């Protein structure tokens, strides 16, 4: 693989076809968990020590915000020490810059809304067009005064006392759930929340790890306000959404062999492993442990002798696989029966319109694909050729099509490859080690 930089600092990565996919990797720390540990450590009393913190730019945007709010952070590679504010954030002297990170903006809004200051949260162009009304609404119902521009960032929060609410999440979003739980932790009364689809539950585990009490009765989560958090020591599990690229890469070759260790396998994130099996992967679980409520394991992945079948992904499964759908779609033409994705309209409001970009890039590689408002239909048994891929400055698109490129008949050029650093800066180096040529 080779890299070139153009004058506007967009990095172009050439990905050549491979003949196999082999090796053992430890993917960097989970982005979702790193955000939550970083935020709660900043609010807690004492010094939190985290190892294997995400190397992605997004969780580092969160850490930058926590410093502006008064936390002290010492970074030593992927080991991070956060000395928290003991429950009282300070008035930041500048805007809270969330970069490209929707998680930072949405979850942090809930964490800071009860503090008696004025906060302005900003982000890059992509973040400025993403929907924020979804968190403004429940937080406003709790009494927060939040100003948006046409439903978007920049977001100004005039912090003040909050009251508990009983909330049903209208869209399946762990970020919205988290904003409400973080606000509820500091509100007056008991906040309850129910989800139509059960989304990733890292916030629930993280809150408990930091000493908060949270109860679940059936589908209803409840958190009492006025609880204080205490610092923790924790290792962040490997990011299964980063591992997803390599898991799908391993499906592309008959003799692949991939071992992933220290991998986060939280059941609310691990739907991908079932889809890998449905598609024709063989997964052997070599080790499983639990730390702070999070499941961590070592797995080995091979492709079954029958080759790749197809899959239909819809309903709750689409919500649970939302970050993995681009790479599943990108390898879909190489399956025998194709892949159908429905009920995934949330893909249109991620770091890019991921339905549009996946469809356009698949077509650029010569694939036949039907675009749906809420997904796509990708027929199977198609041979793709290399192409110029437009990442749309979206990390998951850059990485998904680098995987599709491994089985194309000629080399591909990934434009805007630097976007991978949002969640997985080491991606191209790891890919080069795993792809056998
Ligand atoms: C995340 C939740 C998902 C996901 C994002 C991280 C989280 O977003 O796409 O990458 O850490 O809670 P939504 O909550 O908007 O679905």
Short mmCIF file of C-alpha atoms and ligand atoms in Angstrom, two decimals:
data_model
loop_
_atom_site.label_atom_id
_atom_site.label_comp_id
_atom_site.label_asym_id
_atom_site.label_seq_id
_atom_site.Cartn_x
_atom_site.Cartn_y
_atom_site.Cartn_z
CA UNK A 1 0.00 0.00 0.00
CA UNK A 2 1.24 3.53 -0.65
CA UNK A 3 0.17 6.95 0.46
CA UNK A 4 0.22 10.36 -1.24
CA UNK A 5 -0.81 13.74 0.12
CA UNK A 6 -2.46 16.34 -2.09
CA UNK A 7 -2.23 20.11 -1.59
CA UNK A 8 -5.51 20.26 0.39
CA UNK A 9 -4.05 17.72 2.87
CA UNK A 10 -6.38 14.95 1.72
CA UNK A 11 -4.48 11.68 1.89
CA UNK A 12 -4.86 9.19 -0.91
CA UNK A 13 -4.25 5.54 -0.09
CA UNK A 14 -3.74 2.91 -2.74
CA UNK A 15 -5.12 -0.52 -1.80
CA UNK A 16 -4.03 -3.45 -3.95
CA UNK A 17 -5.97 -6.72 -4.20
CA UNK A 18 -4.85 -9.45 -1.78
CA UNK A 19 -4.74 -13.24 -2.09
CA UNK A 20 -5.40 -14.03 1.57
CA UNK A 21 -5.98 -12.49 5.00
CA UNK A 22 -3.94 -13.82 7.90
CA UNK A 23 -2.66 -12.70 11.28
CA UNK A 24 -3.27 -11.75 14.83
CA UNK A 25 -4.24 -8.24 15.98
CA UNK A 26 -5.18 -6.30 19.06
CA UNK A 27 -7.42 -3.48 17.92
CA UNK A 28 -7.20 -0.17 19.83
CA UNK A 29 -9.53 0.67 22.71
CA UNK A 30 -13.25 1.05 22.09
CA UNK A 31 -14.33 4.54 21.01
CA UNK A 32 -17.75 4.42 22.71
CA UNK A 33 -16.35 3.23 26.05
CA UNK A 34 -13.42 5.68 25.91
CA UNK A 35 -15.84 8.60 25.52
CA UNK A 36 -17.91 7.49 28.49
CA UNK A 37 -14.95 6.76 30.78
CA UNK A 38 -13.34 10.08 29.81
CA UNK A 39 -16.52 12.05 30.54
CA UNK A 40 -17.42 10.34 33.81
CA UNK A 41 -13.79 10.54 35.00
CA UNK A 42 -13.93 14.29 34.41
CA UNK A 43 -17.03 14.60 36.60
CA UNK A 44 -15.89 12.15 39.30
CA UNK A 45 -13.89 12.80 42.42
CA UNK A 46 -10.29 11.53 42.34
CA UNK A 47 -7.90 10.32 39.67
CA UNK A 48 -9.11 7.76 37.14
CA UNK A 49 -6.46 5.61 35.49
CA UNK A 50 -7.36 4.23 32.08
CA UNK A 51 -5.29 1.92 29.91
CA UNK A 52 -5.84 1.09 26.24
CA UNK A 53 -7.75 4.36 25.78
CA UNK A 54 -8.89 4.81 22.16
CA UNK A 55 -6.28 6.23 19.80
CA UNK A 56 -9.05 7.73 17.64
CA UNK A 57 -9.38 11.49 17.30
CA UNK A 58 -13.00 11.50 18.56
CA UNK A 59 -12.38 10.37 22.16
CA UNK A 60 -9.48 12.83 22.25
CA UNK A 61 -11.98 15.58 21.39
CA UNK A 62 -13.85 14.45 24.50
CA UNK A 63 -10.67 14.67 26.61
CA UNK A 64 -9.99 18.19 25.30
CA UNK A 65 -13.50 19.24 26.35
CA UNK A 66 -13.03 17.71 29.79
CA UNK A 67 -9.86 19.77 30.25
CA UNK A 68 -11.77 22.93 29.30
CA UNK A 69 -14.33 21.95 31.96
CA UNK A 70 -11.63 21.74 34.65
CA UNK A 71 -10.37 18.14 34.60
CA UNK A 72 -6.61 17.55 34.63
CA UNK A 73 -5.42 14.99 32.10
CA UNK A 74 -2.04 13.29 31.81
CA UNK A 75 -1.51 11.31 28.61
CA UNK A 76 1.14 8.65 28.19
CA UNK A 77 0.44 6.80 24.95
CA UNK A 78 -2.81 4.94 25.45
CA UNK A 79 -2.62 5.28 29.23
CA UNK A 80 -4.59 8.26 30.44
CA UNK A 81 -4.98 9.72 33.94
CA UNK A 82 -7.94 11.99 34.52
CA UNK A 83 -8.27 13.95 37.74
CA UNK A 84 -11.92 14.86 37.94
CA UNK A 85 -13.70 18.01 39.06
CA UNK A 86 -15.49 16.34 41.99
CA UNK A 87 -18.91 17.10 40.50
CA UNK A 88 -18.40 20.81 39.63
CA UNK A 89 -17.40 21.76 36.11
CA UNK A 90 -15.87 25.19 35.64
CA UNK A 91 -16.97 27.88 33.20
CA UNK A 92 -14.85 27.14 30.09
CA UNK A 93 -12.92 30.10 28.77
CA UNK A 94 -13.45 29.03 25.16
CA UNK A 95 -15.90 26.98 23.08
CA UNK A 96 -16.02 23.22 23.66
CA UNK A 97 -14.64 21.84 20.39
CA UNK A 98 -16.18 18.43 19.63
CA UNK A 99 -14.35 18.06 16.29
CA UNK A 100 -16.05 15.35 14.19
CA UNK A 101 -17.59 13.64 17.20
CA UNK A 102 -21.37 13.37 17.51
CA UNK A 103 -20.88 11.26 20.65
CA UNK A 104 -18.94 14.07 22.32
CA UNK A 105 -21.50 16.74 21.52
CA UNK A 106 -24.62 14.75 22.37
CA UNK A 107 -23.46 12.91 25.49
CA UNK A 108 -21.54 15.86 26.92
CA UNK A 109 -24.61 18.09 26.54
CA UNK A 110 -26.38 15.84 29.07
CA UNK A 111 -23.38 15.80 31.39
CA UNK A 112 -22.95 19.60 31.58
CA UNK A 113 -26.55 20.87 31.36
CA UNK A 114 -27.05 21.09 35.13
CA UNK A 115 -23.89 23.13 35.76
CA UNK A 116 -24.44 26.88 36.30
CA UNK A 117 -22.41 28.15 33.33
CA UNK A 118 -22.83 28.98 29.68
CA UNK A 119 -21.32 26.43 27.31
CA UNK A 120 -20.93 26.69 23.56
CA UNK A 121 -20.26 23.45 21.74
CA UNK A 122 -18.85 23.55 18.23
CA UNK A 123 -17.61 21.01 15.70
CA UNK A 124 -16.36 20.51 12.16
CA UNK A 125 -18.53 20.88 9.06
CA UNK A 126 -19.88 17.30 9.24
CA UNK A 127 -20.89 17.70 12.90
CA UNK A 128 -22.56 21.02 12.14
CA UNK A 129 -25.06 19.33 9.80
CA UNK A 130 -25.94 16.44 12.12
CA UNK A 131 -29.27 16.45 14.02
CA UNK A 132 -29.08 17.76 17.58
CA UNK A 133 -32.79 18.33 18.25
CA UNK A 134 -32.95 14.70 19.42
CA UNK A 135 -31.02 15.61 22.58
CA UNK A 136 -32.29 19.19 22.94
CA UNK A 137 -35.87 17.93 23.35
CA UNK A 138 -35.45 15.59 26.35
CA UNK A 139 -32.92 17.91 28.01
CA UNK A 140 -35.29 20.86 27.55
CA UNK A 141 -38.05 18.75 29.15
CA UNK A 142 -35.70 18.44 32.14
CA UNK A 143 -35.43 22.23 32.26
CA UNK A 144 -32.23 22.82 30.27
CA UNK A 145 -32.02 25.95 28.14
CA UNK A 146 -30.37 24.91 24.88
CA UNK A 147 -30.07 26.97 21.71
CA UNK A 148 -29.36 25.40 18.33
CA UNK A 149 -29.18 26.88 14.86
CA UNK A 150 -31.95 25.22 12.87
CA UNK A 151 -31.61 22.06 14.95
CA UNK A 152 -27.83 21.95 14.54
CA UNK A 153 -24.58 22.97 16.21
CA UNK A 154 -23.23 25.33 17.37
CA UNK A 155 -25.10 24.48 20.54
CA UNK A 156 -25.30 26.91 23.44
CA UNK A 157 -26.33 25.56 26.82
CA UNK A 158 -27.34 27.93 29.62
CA UNK A 159 -26.85 25.47 32.45
CA UNK A 160 -29.03 25.29 35.55
CA UNK A 161 -30.95 22.93 37.84
CA UNK A 162 -32.66 20.01 36.08
CA UNK A 163 -35.69 17.96 37.07
CA UNK A 164 -36.21 14.25 36.42
CA UNK A 165 -38.32 13.06 33.49
CA UNK A 166 -39.89 9.86 32.29
CA UNK A 167 -38.65 9.50 28.71
CA UNK A 168 -39.22 7.07 25.87
CA UNK A 169 -36.52 7.33 23.19
CA UNK A 170 -38.24 7.85 19.82
CA UNK A 171 -35.17 6.83 17.80
CA UNK A 172 -32.78 4.01 18.63
CA UNK A 173 -29.77 6.03 19.79
CA UNK A 174 -27.35 5.22 22.60
CA UNK A 175 -26.12 8.80 22.44
CA UNK A 176 -29.60 10.18 23.22
CA UNK A 177 -30.07 7.59 25.98
CA UNK A 178 -26.70 8.56 27.45
CA UNK A 179 -27.42 12.31 27.35
CA UNK A 180 -30.61 11.67 29.38
CA UNK A 181 -28.89 9.30 31.86
CA UNK A 182 -25.98 11.72 32.41
CA UNK A 183 -28.41 14.59 32.97
CA UNK A 184 -30.60 12.37 35.18
CA UNK A 185 -27.58 11.57 37.37
CA UNK A 186 -27.46 15.25 38.29
CA UNK A 187 -31.17 16.12 38.24
CA UNK A 188 -33.71 16.46 41.02
CA UNK A 189 -35.71 13.20 41.31
CA UNK A 190 -35.61 9.83 39.56
CA UNK A 191 -35.27 9.88 35.77
CA UNK A 192 -36.72 6.90 33.87
CA UNK A 193 -36.07 5.95 30.31
CA UNK A 194 -37.27 3.22 28.00
CA UNK A 195 -35.94 2.33 24.59
CA UNK A 196 -37.88 0.95 21.63
CA UNK A 197 -34.74 -0.96 20.58
CA UNK A 198 -32.11 -1.85 23.17
CA UNK A 199 -28.97 0.05 22.12
CA UNK A 200 -25.38 -0.33 23.34
CA UNK A 201 -25.35 -0.27 27.16
CA UNK A 202 -21.83 1.04 27.85
CA UNK A 203 -23.20 4.06 29.72
CA UNK A 204 -25.13 1.85 32.11
CA UNK A 205 -21.98 -0.21 32.86
CA UNK A 206 -19.75 2.86 33.08
CA UNK A 207 -22.09 4.68 35.48
CA UNK A 208 -22.14 1.62 37.73
CA UNK A 209 -18.34 1.27 37.55
CA UNK A 210 -18.00 4.89 38.72
CA UNK A 211 -20.25 4.08 41.69
CA UNK A 212 -23.72 5.21 40.54
CA UNK A 213 -26.83 3.15 41.19
CA UNK A 214 -28.99 2.43 38.17
CA UNK A 215 -31.90 0.03 38.02
CA UNK A 216 -33.63 -1.76 35.19
CA UNK A 217 -37.21 -3.03 35.47
CA UNK A 218 -38.14 -4.75 32.24
CA UNK A 219 -37.38 -2.23 29.53
CA UNK A 220 -37.30 0.72 31.93
CA UNK A 221 -34.03 2.18 33.20
CA UNK A 222 -34.08 4.47 36.25
CA UNK A 223 -31.41 6.70 37.71
CA UNK A 224 -31.74 8.87 40.81
CA UNK A 225 -30.28 12.36 40.71
CA UNK A 226 -27.73 13.74 43.16
CA UNK A 227 -25.35 10.77 42.98
CA UNK A 228 -21.61 11.36 43.27
CA UNK A 229 -19.05 9.48 41.19
CA UNK A 230 -15.72 8.06 42.34
CA UNK A 231 -12.61 7.56 40.18
CA UNK A 232 -11.85 4.09 38.79
CA UNK A 233 -9.01 2.08 37.28
CA UNK A 234 -9.99 0.37 34.03
CA UNK A 235 -8.74 -1.08 30.78
CA UNK A 236 -10.75 -0.20 27.71
CA UNK A 237 -11.66 -3.31 25.64
CA UNK A 238 -10.70 -3.42 21.96
CA UNK A 239 -13.18 -1.75 19.61
CA UNK A 240 -15.40 -4.33 17.88
CA UNK A 241 -16.49 -1.69 15.33
CA UNK A 242 -12.82 -1.33 14.30
CA UNK A 243 -12.36 -5.11 14.34
CA UNK A 244 -15.42 -5.31 12.02
CA UNK A 245 -13.29 -4.29 9.05
CA UNK A 246 -10.86 -7.15 9.60
CA UNK A 247 -13.63 -9.64 10.41
CA UNK A 248 -15.20 -8.82 7.05
CA UNK A 249 -11.77 -8.93 5.39
CA UNK A 250 -11.30 -12.45 6.74
CA UNK A 251 -14.55 -13.53 5.07
CA UNK A 252 -13.22 -12.69 1.63
CA UNK A 253 -10.65 -15.49 1.27
CA UNK A 254 -11.06 -19.29 1.61
CA UNK A 255 -7.90 -19.77 3.69
CA UNK A 256 -8.13 -16.68 5.95
CA UNK A 257 -7.13 -16.96 9.57
CA UNK A 258 -7.62 -14.03 11.93
CA UNK A 259 -7.13 -13.89 15.69
CA UNK A 260 -8.41 -10.86 17.61
CA UNK A 261 -7.55 -10.52 21.27
CA UNK A 262 -8.70 -8.20 24.10
CA UNK A 263 -11.80 -7.59 21.99
CA UNK A 264 -14.89 -5.92 23.44
CA UNK A 265 -17.74 -8.41 23.06
CA UNK A 266 -20.50 -6.66 24.99
CA UNK A 267 -23.69 -8.45 23.85
CA UNK A 268 -25.29 -5.12 22.80
CA UNK A 269 -22.36 -4.59 20.39
CA UNK A 270 -21.68 -8.15 19.27
CA UNK A 271 -24.52 -8.65 16.76
CA UNK A 272 -21.83 -8.48 14.11
CA UNK A 273 -20.45 -11.85 15.25
CA UNK A 274 -23.84 -13.45 14.49
CA UNK A 275 -23.92 -11.82 11.06
CA UNK A 276 -20.37 -13.02 10.35
CA UNK A 277 -21.54 -16.55 11.17
CA UNK A 278 -24.67 -16.14 9.00
CA UNK A 279 -22.51 -14.97 6.12
CA UNK A 280 -20.26 -17.98 6.35
CA UNK A 281 -17.57 -17.19 8.91
CA UNK A 282 -16.51 -19.67 11.58
CA UNK A 283 -15.85 -18.01 14.94
CA UNK A 284 -14.06 -19.79 17.76
CA UNK A 285 -14.17 -18.03 21.14
CA UNK A 286 -10.82 -18.73 22.79
CA UNK A 287 -11.25 -16.68 25.98
CA UNK A 288 -13.94 -14.53 27.64
CA UNK A 289 -13.67 -12.33 30.73
CA UNK A 290 -15.70 -9.53 32.27
CA UNK A 291 -14.38 -6.19 33.56
CA UNK A 292 -16.57 -3.35 34.82
CA UNK A 293 -19.58 -5.05 33.21
CA UNK A 294 -17.90 -5.24 29.79
CA UNK A 295 -17.24 -8.60 28.13
CA UNK A 296 -13.72 -8.97 26.69
CA UNK A 297 -12.52 -11.94 24.69
CA UNK A 298 -10.17 -13.53 22.19
CA UNK A 299 -11.67 -14.95 19.02
CA UNK A 300 -10.42 -16.79 15.97
CA UNK A 301 -12.16 -16.34 12.63
CA UNK A 302 -11.97 -18.49 9.50
CA UNK A 303 -14.20 -18.83 6.49
CA UNK A 304 -16.36 -21.93 6.24
CA UNK A 305 -15.72 -24.33 3.34
CA UNK A 306 -19.11 -23.49 1.78
CA UNK A 307 -18.02 -19.90 1.13
CA UNK A 308 -20.05 -16.75 1.64
CA UNK A 309 -23.82 -16.83 1.80
CA UNK A 310 -26.06 -13.77 1.97
CA UNK A 311 -27.95 -11.95 4.73
CA UNK A 312 -31.00 -9.80 5.33
CA UNK A 313 -30.57 -7.15 8.00
CA UNK A 314 -33.58 -5.18 9.27
CA UNK A 315 -35.46 -4.04 12.37
CA UNK A 316 -33.61 -3.96 15.68
CA UNK A 317 -30.60 -5.66 14.10
CA UNK A 318 -30.03 -2.65 11.82
CA UNK A 319 -29.89 -0.36 14.87
CA UNK A 320 -27.51 -2.68 16.69
CA UNK A 321 -25.20 -2.95 13.67
CA UNK A 322 -25.40 0.68 12.64
CA UNK A 323 -21.62 1.28 12.62
CA UNK A 324 -20.85 -2.02 10.90
CA UNK A 325 -23.38 -1.76 8.05
CA UNK A 326 -21.02 0.12 5.67
CA UNK A 327 -18.43 -2.66 5.70
CA UNK A 328 -21.05 -5.42 5.50
CA UNK A 329 -22.51 -3.65 2.44
CA UNK A 330 -19.05 -3.17 0.95
CA UNK A 331 -18.35 -6.92 0.91
CA UNK A 332 -21.92 -7.86 -0.06
CA UNK A 333 -21.22 -8.22 -3.83
CA UNK A 334 -18.74 -11.01 -3.04
CA UNK A 335 -21.41 -13.09 -1.25
CA UNK A 336 -23.36 -15.73 -3.13
CA UNK A 337 -26.87 -14.42 -2.39
CA UNK A 338 -26.30 -10.75 -1.69
CA UNK A 339 -27.22 -8.56 1.27
CA UNK A 340 -30.40 -6.59 1.92
CA UNK A 341 -30.31 -3.78 4.48
CA UNK A 342 -33.53 -2.10 5.65
CA UNK A 343 -34.64 0.07 8.61
CA UNK A 344 -31.25 1.79 8.63
CA UNK A 345 -32.31 5.37 7.80
CA UNK A 346 -30.04 6.56 10.66
CA UNK A 347 -27.14 5.83 8.28
CA UNK A 348 -28.13 8.98 6.39
CA UNK A 349 -27.29 11.24 9.38
CA UNK A 350 -23.95 9.80 10.44
CA UNK A 351 -20.58 11.47 9.70
CA UNK A 352 -21.83 11.39 6.08
CA UNK A 353 -24.93 10.09 4.32
CA UNK A 354 -23.60 6.55 4.48
CA UNK A 355 -26.33 5.05 2.29
CA UNK A 356 -25.53 7.46 -0.53
CA UNK A 357 -21.75 7.05 -0.23
CA UNK A 358 -21.82 3.25 0.03
CA UNK A 359 -24.07 3.01 -3.03
CA UNK A 360 -21.95 5.47 -5.04
CA UNK A 361 -18.68 3.74 -4.16
CA UNK A 362 -20.06 0.26 -4.86
CA UNK A 363 -21.21 1.50 -8.28
CA UNK A 364 -17.78 3.05 -8.88
CA UNK A 365 -16.34 -0.44 -8.37
CA UNK A 366 -18.75 -1.81 -10.97
CA UNK A 367 -21.37 -3.28 -8.64
CA UNK A 368 -25.06 -3.38 -9.26
CA UNK A 369 -26.92 -2.01 -6.21
CA UNK A 370 -30.38 -0.65 -5.49
CA UNK A 371 -30.60 2.30 -3.13
CA UNK A 372 -33.52 2.37 -0.67
CA UNK A 373 -34.53 5.30 1.51
CA UNK A 374 -33.63 3.22 4.59
CA UNK A 375 -30.96 0.89 3.23
CA UNK A 376 -29.97 -0.91 0.04
CA UNK A 377 -30.20 -4.15 -1.89
CA UNK A 378 -26.84 -5.51 -3.01
CA UNK A 379 -27.08 -8.60 -5.23
CA UNK A 380 -24.44 -11.29 -4.74
CA UNK A 381 -22.04 -13.06 -7.03
CA UNK A 382 -20.49 -9.89 -8.49
CA UNK A 383 -16.83 -9.33 -9.32
CA UNK A 384 -15.72 -5.75 -8.66
CA UNK A 385 -12.90 -3.78 -10.22
CA UNK A 386 -10.67 -1.24 -8.49
CA UNK A 387 -11.90 2.36 -8.46
CA UNK A 388 -11.38 5.83 -7.08
CA UNK A 389 -13.23 5.74 -3.78
CA UNK A 390 -14.68 8.89 -2.20
CA UNK A 391 -14.51 8.58 1.59
CA UNK A 392 -16.62 11.73 2.01
CA UNK A 393 -14.22 12.44 4.93
CA UNK A 394 -16.01 9.62 6.76
CA UNK A 395 -13.77 7.17 8.62
CA UNK A 396 -16.02 4.16 8.25
CA UNK A 397 -16.43 4.67 4.49
CA UNK A 398 -12.65 4.95 3.97
CA UNK A 399 -12.07 1.71 5.87
CA UNK A 400 -15.07 -0.23 4.48
CA UNK A 401 -13.96 0.29 0.88
CA UNK A 402 -10.34 -0.52 1.68
CA UNK A 403 -11.71 -3.96 2.62
CA UNK A 404 -13.85 -4.23 -0.54
CA UNK A 405 -10.72 -3.31 -2.52
CA UNK A 406 -8.92 -6.46 -1.31
CA UNK A 407 -11.04 -8.70 -3.56
CA UNK A 408 -11.31 -6.34 -6.56
CA UNK A 409 -9.62 -7.25 -9.84
CA UNK A 410 -7.38 -4.16 -9.80
CA UNK A 411 -6.06 -1.58 -7.33
CA UNK A 412 -8.27 1.07 -5.71
CA UNK A 413 -7.50 4.60 -4.66
CA UNK A 414 -9.08 5.71 -1.39
CA UNK A 415 -9.47 9.48 -1.37
CA UNK A 416 -9.66 11.14 2.03
CA UNK A 417 -8.06 8.09 3.68
CA UNK A 418 -6.91 10.25 6.62
CA UNK A 419 -10.51 10.11 7.91
CA UNK A 420 -9.70 6.63 9.32
CA UNK A 421 -7.90 8.41 12.17
CA UNK A 422 -11.25 9.52 13.61
CA UNK A 423 -11.64 6.07 15.14
CA UNK A 424 -8.67 3.93 14.02
CA UNK A 425 -5.42 5.74 13.11
CA UNK A 426 -3.50 2.45 12.80
CA UNK A 427 -5.95 0.95 10.31
CA UNK A 428 -3.85 1.04 7.11
CA UNK A 429 -0.73 -0.25 8.91
CA UNK A 430 -2.69 -3.18 10.36
CA UNK A 431 -4.36 -3.83 7.00
CA UNK A 432 -0.97 -4.00 5.31
CA UNK A 433 0.16 -6.64 7.83
CA UNK A 434 -2.98 -8.76 7.49
CA UNK A 435 -3.56 -8.64 3.73
CA UNK A 436 -1.32 -11.27 2.10
CA UNK A 437 -0.23 -10.38 -1.41
C1 LIG B 1 -22.52 5.57 19.65
C2 LIG B 1 -23.80 5.35 19.24
C3 LIG B 1 -24.17 5.30 17.82
C4 LIG B 1 -22.95 5.06 16.93
C5 LIG B 1 -21.80 5.94 17.28
C6 LIG B 1 -21.38 5.73 18.73
C7 LIG B 1 -22.26 5.62 21.10
O1 LIG B 1 -24.76 6.53 17.46
O2 LIG B 1 -23.31 5.23 15.58
O3 LIG B 1 -20.69 5.65 16.45
O4 LIG B 1 -21.08 5.57 21.50
O5 LIG B 1 -23.22 5.69 21.86
P1 LIG B 1 -26.30 6.83 17.73
O6 LIG B 1 -26.54 6.87 19.16
O7 LIG B 1 -26.56 8.17 17.09
O8 LIG B 1 -27.03 5.73 17.01
#
